[in-house]
Amino acid sequence: MWGPVDIPDDGREPFTDYTRWRLTCDDQGNHTWDYLSPQDVARRPQTAVDKYWLGLPLNLPSLPPAKNALEAARNGYTFYKHLQAPTGHWPGDYDGPMFLLPGLVIGSYVSGMDFAHEERLEMIRYLLNRAHHDDGGWGIHVEGPSTVFGTALNYCVMRLLGVHADHPALVKARATLHKLGGATGIPSWGKFWLSILNVYDWDGNNCIPAELWLLPEWVPIHPHRWWIHTRQVYIPMSYLYGIRFKAEDNDLILSLRQELYVQDYYSIDWPAQRDHVNEVDLYVAHHPFMTLIYGILNSYESCVLPPVRKAALARAYELIVLEDENTGYQTLGPVNKMMNLICRTHVEGRDNEVFRQHLRARRDFMWTSARGMTMLGTNGSQLWDIAFICQALVESGLAEEEENKESLVKALQWLDQCQMRENPKHYETAYRHSTKGAWPFSTKQQGYTVSDCTGEATKAVIYLQEHLDFTPKLVSKGRLCDAVDVMLSMQNSNGGFASYELIRGPQWLEWLNPAEVFSDIMIEYNYPECTTSVITALSIFRQQYPDYRTKDIERTIQSAVKWVHKAQKPEGGWYGSWGICFTYATMFALESLALVGETYATSESARRACQFLLGKQREDGGWGESYKSCELLVWTEHEQTQVVQTSWAAMALMYAQYPDPDPIERAVKMVMSRQLPDGSWAQEAIEGIFNKNVAIVYPNFKFSFTIWMLGKAHKYLENLRASKANGILNGGDKWTGHTNGNASH
Ligand code: LAN
């Protein structure tokens, strides 16, 4: 579909004119990158937001050097305010996983959905820049070693986008792929994408039965009980497997069949590849029970009854349509987005509204960065980022400064429009959790309730509306009560909170995890981050509105706190599933414990957590944890300390009201020492994680958490010094001081 392109050997210099890219944010925070015509360029000058994310110089003046933590926080916000979109939120990059761009490109290719020439060029450049320096391959995420999954899929992407097989980057990547044994050993999600592209035989895939949807709902393995991401991906996957969808042969595809393998494509024993996964890719081996089930399913596949398959596929397709319509075609995430797009185009063709809507929403996932264009982990992290910076500004006191007021009001307006006011259009029929009152991770249009996003947004709104005297009260008490209702509806029987829904399936469903590269994906789990965010939000809510569902809130908080105690590791920290790693979750945990009166002085659990963190502070005053902690489940040092993790750790100590100023002062110094003259911080290591094995960037964290920590530390250390001078040991500031009134102990 896309002709050959002539590409330089490396991607250091942009392949397009970077002064022509613009980021457009609509009122709801959906963002798209446009390549303007020369005439439009003059009419619409590049903003700081455009320039920052494109990696172009902002040429901002140096700020007066900060003499203390508050001044450093202020300088940080002076810079960060430039990155606020006119609509009020902070757009940002959200890449990291290396298996998303392949979905975008393969899905578009087989559906006949075009890219602009410039997009194509910059996607190629992105992959050149992300290839491993030593071996030229690609990993499962940007910081991981080369794998068959990353290398085979991104190799195909480069070829589809028009790069010649003899290009030095592809020669190198191919050599690495062959050294790894070729594409036969790609994990199951890779087998799927290659089969869609018709360069891997469908016989090389284990059965993906759509028939599961025909089971009665009470059956424990019914897919509506699975973790929502797994179920939403397996719906279109089972549909496409069921119809054995594949691209039509052409010269490129015939050639790829030879390039990807170390043996002749036509001599490969495909059924023997079903369970063949290269060991560099293998994170979770199939459970013996899964192997047994696959044996049965693969036999069933050879004698499947056509009417049953037909009914199953019709049901899967129906669910695909409901998902598209519920989410404004954004869908839950980038993987099912592209799979749904293939299904819909296959059934409904291209000259229609469905195709146009999918095309429109596809653009929200495509992000132009300094390295080129990539596919994001969601349609952005809008709500998540705005919720943190708003809390940071209020807690640091910067929100009350005249020059920041306008930006805060805009942020509140954004939060206001982002709250979901109704349940989804297709609610029970699509097995959805309620959304009325909730906030999503990205935009209202995407429209999925997330427990901790609702928690953080509730807290941000209360802070903005109730702790500042210049903000309008945009979100009514009734709407905050709706947020509380939805949070309360998400508590699991053992007190914890999961991500999007209640835990719906039994733990043993994990034995049926078919994806060898992700762990704990079959059902929802309780997460320390989600549980503690909800505790924190409910505690702050009830300080403001003590009369609403008082008993329910109290009961919920108490059982959630019990769960948090149980989840604490013997070493003292909490394992983080969405940020890296123990540092991240321990910060959330100590914040929530402080709000129920558990601090260093009063709680053994908080003391253990502080000791754990203190034991990890490094010579330079900072903390540095590698994404490997998430993978290995044990604390693993990063080679360098990180400003983001240092901020998390210092905030954790302050939440716990740790009485000795020294470690906090050292953390402050370290974070200040890394601040650049314009007030910003440079990007360091990757911050986020999912499914234990895939890292993902949160580039806005280096602003929100540094500013938050510095502002908070300034007051905290001042109070600590004053109390020490008065001989009283009371490290609380006005933000932790309010714990006592509502302590549940
Ligand atoms: C996210 C991003 C946000 C994250 C938090 C809000 C931080 C978390 O506390 C709850 C879970 C959630 C919402 C989350 C879940 C999994 C996501 C959607 C992601 C990590 C972003 C990308 C990832 C998604 C699964 C990527 C697609 C890959 C698949 C394996 C389907």
PDB file of N, CA and C and ligand atoms in Angstrom, residues 94 97 99-100 189 227-233 332-336 339 376-378 380-381 383-384 388 440-442 446 448-454 456 498-500 515 517-518 521 524 527 529-530 533 577-579 584 588 688-691 694-696 698 701, ligand 1:
ATOM      1  N   TYR A  94       3.064   9.336  25.922  1.00  0.00           N
ATOM      2  CA  TYR A  94       2.753   8.188  26.771  1.00  0.00           C
ATOM      3  C   TYR A  94       3.201   6.914  26.064  1.00  0.00           C
ATOM      4  N   PRO A  97       5.848   0.942  25.532  1.00  0.00           N
ATOM      5  CA  PRO A  97       5.701  -0.422  25.016  1.00  0.00           C
ATOM      6  C   PRO A  97       6.073  -0.448  23.528  1.00  0.00           C
ATOM      7  N   PHE A  99       5.155  -2.848  21.392  1.00  0.00           N
ATOM      8  CA  PHE A  99       4.273  -3.712  20.590  1.00  0.00           C
ATOM      9  C   PHE A  99       3.008  -2.965  20.166  1.00  0.00           C
ATOM     10  N   LEU A 100       3.002  -1.638  20.349  1.00  0.00           N
ATOM     11  CA  LEU A 100       1.801  -0.877  20.001  1.00  0.00           C
ATOM     12  C   LEU A 100       1.863  -0.306  18.582  1.00  0.00           C
ATOM     13  N   TRP A 189       0.875 -13.155  21.241  1.00  0.00           N
ATOM     14  CA  TRP A 189       0.316 -11.918  20.677  1.00  0.00           C
ATOM     15  C   TRP A 189       1.048 -11.534  19.394  1.00  0.00           C
ATOM     16  N   TRP A 227      -9.947  -9.745  33.581  1.00  0.00           N
ATOM     17  CA  TRP A 227      -9.492  -8.349  33.646  1.00  0.00           C
ATOM     18  C   TRP A 227      -9.907  -7.670  32.348  1.00  0.00           C
ATOM     19  N   ILE A 228     -10.368  -6.464  32.474  1.00  0.00           N
ATOM     20  CA  ILE A 228     -11.011  -5.805  31.349  1.00  0.00           C
ATOM     21  C   ILE A 228     -10.109  -5.686  30.101  1.00  0.00           C
ATOM     22  N   HIS A 229      -8.818  -5.445  30.299  1.00  0.00           N
ATOM     23  CA  HIS A 229      -7.941  -5.322  29.119  1.00  0.00           C
ATOM     24  C   HIS A 229      -7.816  -6.648  28.402  1.00  0.00           C
ATOM     25  N   THR A 230      -7.709  -7.704  29.182  1.00  0.00           N
ATOM     26  CA  THR A 230      -7.557  -9.016  28.561  1.00  0.00           C
ATOM     27  C   THR A 230      -8.839  -9.364  27.804  1.00  0.00           C
ATOM     28  N   ARG A 231      -9.978  -9.097  28.428  1.00  0.00           N
ATOM     29  CA  ARG A 231     -11.220  -9.472  27.739  1.00  0.00           C
ATOM     30  C   ARG A 231     -11.457  -8.606  26.508  1.00  0.00           C
ATOM     31  N   GLN A 232     -11.143  -7.313  26.611  1.00  0.00           N
ATOM     32  CA  GLN A 232     -11.421  -6.457  25.446  1.00  0.00           C
ATOM     33  C   GLN A 232     -10.478  -6.754  24.286  1.00  0.00           C
ATOM     34  N   VAL A 233      -9.295  -7.293  24.590  1.00  0.00           N
ATOM     35  CA  VAL A 233      -8.386  -7.668  23.513  1.00  0.00           C
ATOM     36  C   VAL A 233      -8.805  -9.017  22.930  1.00  0.00           C
ATOM     37  N   LEU A 332     -10.936   0.825  24.833  1.00  0.00           N
ATOM     38  CA  LEU A 332     -10.262   0.805  26.132  1.00  0.00           C
ATOM     39  C   LEU A 332      -8.769   1.110  26.027  1.00  0.00           C
ATOM     40  N   GLY A 333      -8.143   0.615  24.989  1.00  0.00           N
ATOM     41  CA  GLY A 333      -6.687   0.810  24.885  1.00  0.00           C
ATOM     42  C   GLY A 333      -6.215   0.618  23.460  1.00  0.00           C
ATOM     43  N   PRO A 334      -4.927   0.781  23.253  1.00  0.00           N
ATOM     44  CA  PRO A 334      -4.399   0.805  21.889  1.00  0.00           C
ATOM     45  C   PRO A 334      -4.449  -0.545  21.179  1.00  0.00           C
ATOM     46  N   VAL A 335      -4.469  -1.636  21.955  1.00  0.00           N
ATOM     47  CA  VAL A 335      -4.418  -2.943  21.304  1.00  0.00           C
ATOM     48  C   VAL A 335      -5.787  -3.287  20.734  1.00  0.00           C
ATOM     49  N   ASN A 336      -6.815  -3.210  21.590  1.00  0.00           N
ATOM     50  CA  ASN A 336      -8.132  -3.544  21.034  1.00  0.00           C
ATOM     51  C   ASN A 336      -8.615  -2.471  20.059  1.00  0.00           C
ATOM     52  N   MET A 339      -7.440  -3.712  16.748  1.00  0.00           N
ATOM     53  CA  MET A 339      -8.113  -4.970  16.376  1.00  0.00           C
ATOM     54  C   MET A 339      -9.581  -4.703  16.038  1.00  0.00           C
ATOM     55  N   LEU A 376       0.704   5.657  21.329  1.00  0.00           N
ATOM     56  CA  LEU A 376       0.680   5.788  22.786  1.00  0.00           C
ATOM     57  C   LEU A 376      -0.003   4.612  23.479  1.00  0.00           C
ATOM     58  N   GLY A 377       0.269   4.519  24.788  1.00  0.00           N
ATOM     59  CA  GLY A 377      -0.305   3.441  25.603  1.00  0.00           C
ATOM     60  C   GLY A 377      -1.796   3.598  25.845  1.00  0.00           C
ATOM     61  N   THR A 378      -2.299   4.795  25.727  1.00  0.00           N
ATOM     62  CA  THR A 378      -3.740   5.081  25.754  1.00  0.00           C
ATOM     63  C   THR A 378      -3.875   6.330  24.887  1.00  0.00           C
ATOM     64  N   GLY A 380      -3.742   9.035  25.832  1.00  0.00           N
ATOM     65  CA  GLY A 380      -3.093  10.062  26.643  1.00  0.00           C
ATOM     66  C   GLY A 380      -3.268   9.747  28.121  1.00  0.00           C
ATOM     67  N   SER A 381      -2.638  10.567  28.967  1.00  0.00           N
ATOM     68  CA  SER A 381      -2.763  10.363  30.416  1.00  0.00           C
ATOM     69  C   SER A 381      -3.271  11.673  31.034  1.00  0.00           C
ATOM     70  N   LEU A 383      -6.066  12.993  32.486  1.00  0.00           N
ATOM     71  CA  LEU A 383      -6.646  13.191  33.822  1.00  0.00           C
ATOM     72  C   LEU A 383      -5.619  12.912  34.906  1.00  0.00           C
ATOM     73  N   TRP A 384      -4.855  11.876  34.684  1.00  0.00           N
ATOM     74  CA  TRP A 384      -3.866  11.450  35.673  1.00  0.00           C
ATOM     75  C   TRP A 384      -2.863  12.577  35.940  1.00  0.00           C
ATOM     76  N   PHE A 388      -2.500  15.273  39.548  1.00  0.00           N
ATOM     77  CA  PHE A 388      -1.313  15.399  40.415  1.00  0.00           C
ATOM     78  C   PHE A 388      -0.797  16.831  40.485  1.00  0.00           C
ATOM     79  N   PRO A 440     -11.988   9.124  34.369  1.00  0.00           N
ATOM     80  CA  PRO A 440     -11.197   8.134  33.641  1.00  0.00           C
ATOM     81  C   PRO A 440      -9.705   8.455  33.761  1.00  0.00           C
ATOM     82  N   PHE A 441      -8.873   7.675  33.126  1.00  0.00           N
ATOM     83  CA  PHE A 441      -7.426   7.926  33.124  1.00  0.00           C
ATOM     84  C   PHE A 441      -7.046   9.013  32.114  1.00  0.00           C
ATOM     85  N   SER A 442      -7.769   9.032  30.992  1.00  0.00           N
ATOM     86  CA  SER A 442      -7.403  10.005  29.948  1.00  0.00           C
ATOM     87  C   SER A 442      -8.535  11.016  29.748  1.00  0.00           C
ATOM     88  N   GLN A 446     -13.182   8.564  26.224  1.00  0.00           N
ATOM     89  CA  GLN A 446     -12.721   7.177  26.367  1.00  0.00           C
ATOM     90  C   GLN A 446     -13.599   6.481  27.396  1.00  0.00           C
ATOM     91  N   TYR A 448     -13.787   5.180  30.620  1.00  0.00           N
ATOM     92  CA  TYR A 448     -13.722   4.048  31.540  1.00  0.00           C
ATOM     93  C   TYR A 448     -13.450   4.520  32.957  1.00  0.00           C
ATOM     94  N   THR A 449     -14.249   4.058  33.904  1.00  0.00           N
ATOM     95  CA  THR A 449     -13.997   4.326  35.316  1.00  0.00           C
ATOM     96  C   THR A 449     -12.673   3.689  35.709  1.00  0.00           C
ATOM     97  N   VAL A 450     -11.839   4.432  36.436  1.00  0.00           N
ATOM     98  CA  VAL A 450     -10.663   3.823  37.076  1.00  0.00           C
ATOM     99  C   VAL A 450     -10.708   4.260  38.536  1.00  0.00           C
ATOM    100  N   SER A 451     -10.506   3.306  39.451  1.00  0.00           N
ATOM    101  CA  SER A 451     -10.691   3.610  40.872  1.00  0.00           C
ATOM    102  C   SER A 451      -9.777   4.744  41.325  1.00  0.00           C
ATOM    103  N   ASP A 452      -8.475   4.608  41.040  1.00  0.00           N
ATOM    104  CA  ASP A 452      -7.568   5.622  41.581  1.00  0.00           C
ATOM    105  C   ASP A 452      -7.616   6.922  40.792  1.00  0.00           C
ATOM    106  N   CYS A 453      -8.035   6.882  39.542  1.00  0.00           N
ATOM    107  CA  CYS A 453      -8.195   8.130  38.805  1.00  0.00           C
ATOM    108  C   CYS A 453      -9.356   8.905  39.416  1.00  0.00           C
ATOM    109  N   THR A 454     -10.396   8.177  39.778  1.00  0.00           N
ATOM    110  CA  THR A 454     -11.523   8.830  40.444  1.00  0.00           C
ATOM    111  C   THR A 454     -11.067   9.396  41.786  1.00  0.00           C
ATOM    112  N   GLU A 456      -7.938  10.327  42.768  1.00  0.00           N
ATOM    113  CA  GLU A 456      -7.032  11.482  42.638  1.00  0.00           C
ATOM    114  C   GLU A 456      -7.774  12.712  42.121  1.00  0.00           C
ATOM    115  N   ALA A 498      -9.387  -2.716  43.089  1.00  0.00           N
ATOM    116  CA  ALA A 498      -8.691  -3.074  41.853  1.00  0.00           C
ATOM    117  C   ALA A 498      -8.685  -1.856  40.927  1.00  0.00           C
ATOM    118  N   SER A 499      -8.383  -2.065  39.626  1.00  0.00           N
ATOM    119  CA  SER A 499      -8.230  -0.899  38.752  1.00  0.00           C
ATOM    120  C   SER A 499      -9.560  -0.399  38.152  1.00  0.00           C
ATOM    121  N   TYR A 500     -10.210  -1.198  37.313  1.00  0.00           N
ATOM    122  CA  TYR A 500     -11.392  -0.696  36.597  1.00  0.00           C
ATOM    123  C   TYR A 500     -12.721  -1.232  37.138  1.00  0.00           C
ATOM    124  N   ALA A 515      -0.884 -15.261  27.427  1.00  0.00           N
ATOM    125  CA  ALA A 515       0.132 -14.320  26.926  1.00  0.00           C
ATOM    126  C   ALA A 515       1.410 -14.518  27.727  1.00  0.00           C
ATOM    127  N   VAL A 517       4.059 -13.007  27.848  1.00  0.00           N
ATOM    128  CA  VAL A 517       4.882 -11.833  28.141  1.00  0.00           C
ATOM    129  C   VAL A 517       4.313 -10.943  29.235  1.00  0.00           C
ATOM    130  N   PHE A 518       3.102 -11.236  29.703  1.00  0.00           N
ATOM    131  CA  PHE A 518       2.480 -10.424  30.749  1.00  0.00           C
ATOM    132  C   PHE A 518       2.089 -11.317  31.914  1.00  0.00           C
ATOM    133  N   ILE A 521      -2.770 -11.082  34.400  1.00  0.00           N
ATOM    134  CA  ILE A 521      -3.638 -10.308  33.493  1.00  0.00           C
ATOM    135  C   ILE A 521      -5.026 -10.905  33.341  1.00  0.00           C
ATOM    136  N   GLU A 524      -8.899  -9.042  37.646  1.00  0.00           N
ATOM    137  CA  GLU A 524      -8.507  -7.845  38.398  1.00  0.00           C
ATOM    138  C   GLU A 524      -7.811  -8.304  39.674  1.00  0.00           C
ATOM    139  N   TYR A 527      -4.878  -3.565  44.256  1.00  0.00           N
ATOM    140  CA  TYR A 527      -3.566  -2.922  44.121  1.00  0.00           C
ATOM    141  C   TYR A 527      -3.369  -1.915  45.248  1.00  0.00           C
ATOM    142  N   GLU A 529      -1.774   0.851  45.158  1.00  0.00           N
ATOM    143  CA  GLU A 529      -1.969   2.224  44.667  1.00  0.00           C
ATOM    144  C   GLU A 529      -3.449   2.572  44.593  1.00  0.00           C
ATOM    145  N   CYS A 530      -4.239   1.646  44.051  1.00  0.00           N
ATOM    146  CA  CYS A 530      -5.664   1.937  43.867  1.00  0.00           C
ATOM    147  C   CYS A 530      -6.350   2.018  45.227  1.00  0.00           C
ATOM    148  N   SER A 533      -5.277   5.245  47.123  1.00  0.00           N
ATOM    149  CA  SER A 533      -5.840   6.464  46.517  1.00  0.00           C
ATOM    150  C   SER A 533      -7.288   6.636  46.950  1.00  0.00           C
ATOM    151  N   SER A 577       2.334  -1.684  41.100  1.00  0.00           N
ATOM    152  CA  SER A 577       2.033  -2.372  39.841  1.00  0.00           C
ATOM    153  C   SER A 577       1.959  -1.426  38.662  1.00  0.00           C
ATOM    154  N   TRP A 578       1.889  -0.128  38.921  1.00  0.00           N
ATOM    155  CA  TRP A 578       1.677   0.824  37.815  1.00  0.00           C
ATOM    156  C   TRP A 578       2.775   1.879  37.726  1.00  0.00           C
ATOM    157  N   GLY A 579       3.565   2.014  38.796  1.00  0.00           N
ATOM    158  CA  GLY A 579       4.714   2.917  38.772  1.00  0.00           C
ATOM    159  C   GLY A 579       5.897   2.135  39.318  1.00  0.00           C
ATOM    160  N   TYR A 584       7.112   3.993  44.567  1.00  0.00           N
ATOM    161  CA  TYR A 584       5.831   4.559  44.120  1.00  0.00           C
ATOM    162  C   TYR A 584       4.694   4.133  45.046  1.00  0.00           C
ATOM    163  N   PHE A 588       2.110   6.210  48.063  1.00  0.00           N
ATOM    164  CA  PHE A 588       0.638   6.215  48.147  1.00  0.00           C
ATOM    165  C   PHE A 588       0.178   5.636  49.482  1.00  0.00           C
ATOM    166  N   GLY A 688       6.946   4.284  34.635  1.00  0.00           N
ATOM    167  CA  GLY A 688       5.747   3.463  34.856  1.00  0.00           C
ATOM    168  C   GLY A 688       5.897   2.022  34.395  1.00  0.00           C
ATOM    169  N   ILE A 689       4.906   1.230  34.706  1.00  0.00           N
ATOM    170  CA  ILE A 689       4.953  -0.214  34.399  1.00  0.00           C
ATOM    171  C   ILE A 689       3.533  -0.716  34.239  1.00  0.00           C
ATOM    172  N   PHE A 690       3.335  -1.799  33.521  1.00  0.00           N
ATOM    173  CA  PHE A 690       2.073  -2.539  33.622  1.00  0.00           C
ATOM    174  C   PHE A 690       2.323  -4.020  33.373  1.00  0.00           C
ATOM    175  N   ASN A 691       1.439  -4.797  33.895  1.00  0.00           N
ATOM    176  CA  ASN A 691       1.516  -6.257  33.752  1.00  0.00           C
ATOM    177  C   ASN A 691       2.896  -6.808  34.115  1.00  0.00           C
ATOM    178  N   VAL A 694       6.109  -4.614  31.409  1.00  0.00           N
ATOM    179  CA  VAL A 694       6.169  -3.609  30.341  1.00  0.00           C
ATOM    180  C   VAL A 694       6.274  -2.211  30.955  1.00  0.00           C
ATOM    181  N   ALA A 695       7.348  -1.518  30.616  1.00  0.00           N
ATOM    182  CA  ALA A 695       7.550  -0.173  31.171  1.00  0.00           C
ATOM    183  C   ALA A 695       6.921   0.868  30.248  1.00  0.00           C
ATOM    184  N   ILE A 696       6.481   1.959  30.839  1.00  0.00           N
ATOM    185  CA  ILE A 696       5.766   2.993  30.074  1.00  0.00           C
ATOM    186  C   ILE A 696       6.114   4.365  30.666  1.00  0.00           C
ATOM    187  N   TYR A 698       5.963   8.268  31.947  1.00  0.00           N
ATOM    188  CA  TYR A 698       5.076   9.285  32.518  1.00  0.00           C
ATOM    189  C   TYR A 698       5.894  10.574  32.586  1.00  0.00           C
ATOM    190  N   PHE A 701       5.524  13.387  35.194  1.00  0.00           N
ATOM    191  CA  PHE A 701       5.848  13.166  36.619  1.00  0.00           C
ATOM    192  C   PHE A 701       7.069  13.973  37.057  1.00  0.00           C
TER     193      PHE A 701
HETATM  194  C1  LAN B   1      -2.792   1.972  32.570  1.00  0.00           C
HETATM  195  C2  LAN B   1      -2.437   3.370  32.797  1.00  0.00           C
HETATM  196  C3  LAN B   1      -2.961   3.974  34.043  1.00  0.00           C
HETATM  197  C4  LAN B   1      -3.084   2.973  35.156  1.00  0.00           C
HETATM  198  C5  LAN B   1      -3.207   3.621  36.559  1.00  0.00           C
HETATM  199  C6  LAN B   1      -4.327   4.639  36.667  1.00  0.00           C
HETATM  200  C7  LAN B   1      -1.909   4.345  36.866  1.00  0.00           C
HETATM  201  C8  LAN B   1      -3.400   2.503  37.558  1.00  0.00           C
HETATM  202  O1  LAN B   1      -3.311   2.988  38.853  1.00  0.00           O
HETATM  203  C9  LAN B   1      -4.588   1.666  37.236  1.00  0.00           C
HETATM  204  C10 LAN B   1      -4.417   0.987  35.867  1.00  0.00           C
HETATM  205  C11 LAN B   1      -4.158   1.963  34.717  1.00  0.00           C
HETATM  206  C12 LAN B   1      -5.471   2.588  34.329  1.00  0.00           C
HETATM  207  C13 LAN B   1      -3.600   1.279  33.476  1.00  0.00           C
HETATM  208  C14 LAN B   1      -3.974  -0.104  33.143  1.00  0.00           C
HETATM  209  C15 LAN B   1      -3.237  -0.781  31.976  1.00  0.00           C
HETATM  210  C16 LAN B   1      -2.892   0.180  30.854  1.00  0.00           C
HETATM  211  C17 LAN B   1      -4.176   0.734  30.282  1.00  0.00           C
HETATM  212  C18 LAN B   1      -2.052   1.303  31.451  1.00  0.00           C
HETATM  213  C19 LAN B   1      -0.747   0.869  32.057  1.00  0.00           C
HETATM  214  C20 LAN B   1      -1.684   2.068  30.216  1.00  0.00           C
HETATM  215  C21 LAN B   1      -1.449   0.986  29.133  1.00  0.00           C
HETATM  216  C22 LAN B   1      -2.017  -0.327  29.693  1.00  0.00           C
HETATM  217  C23 LAN B   1      -2.694  -1.186  28.618  1.00  0.00           C
HETATM  218  C24 LAN B   1      -3.000  -2.558  29.193  1.00  0.00           C
HETATM  219  C25 LAN B   1      -1.780  -1.278  27.413  1.00  0.00           C
HETATM  220  C26 LAN B   1      -2.260  -2.180  26.344  1.00  0.00           C
HETATM  221  C27 LAN B   1      -1.635  -3.476  26.472  1.00  0.00           C
HETATM  222  C28 LAN B   1      -2.294  -4.592  26.724  1.00  0.00           C
HETATM  223  C29 LAN B   1      -1.548  -5.706  27.329  1.00  0.00           C
HETATM  224  C30 LAN B   1      -3.721  -4.777  26.414  1.00  0.00           C
END
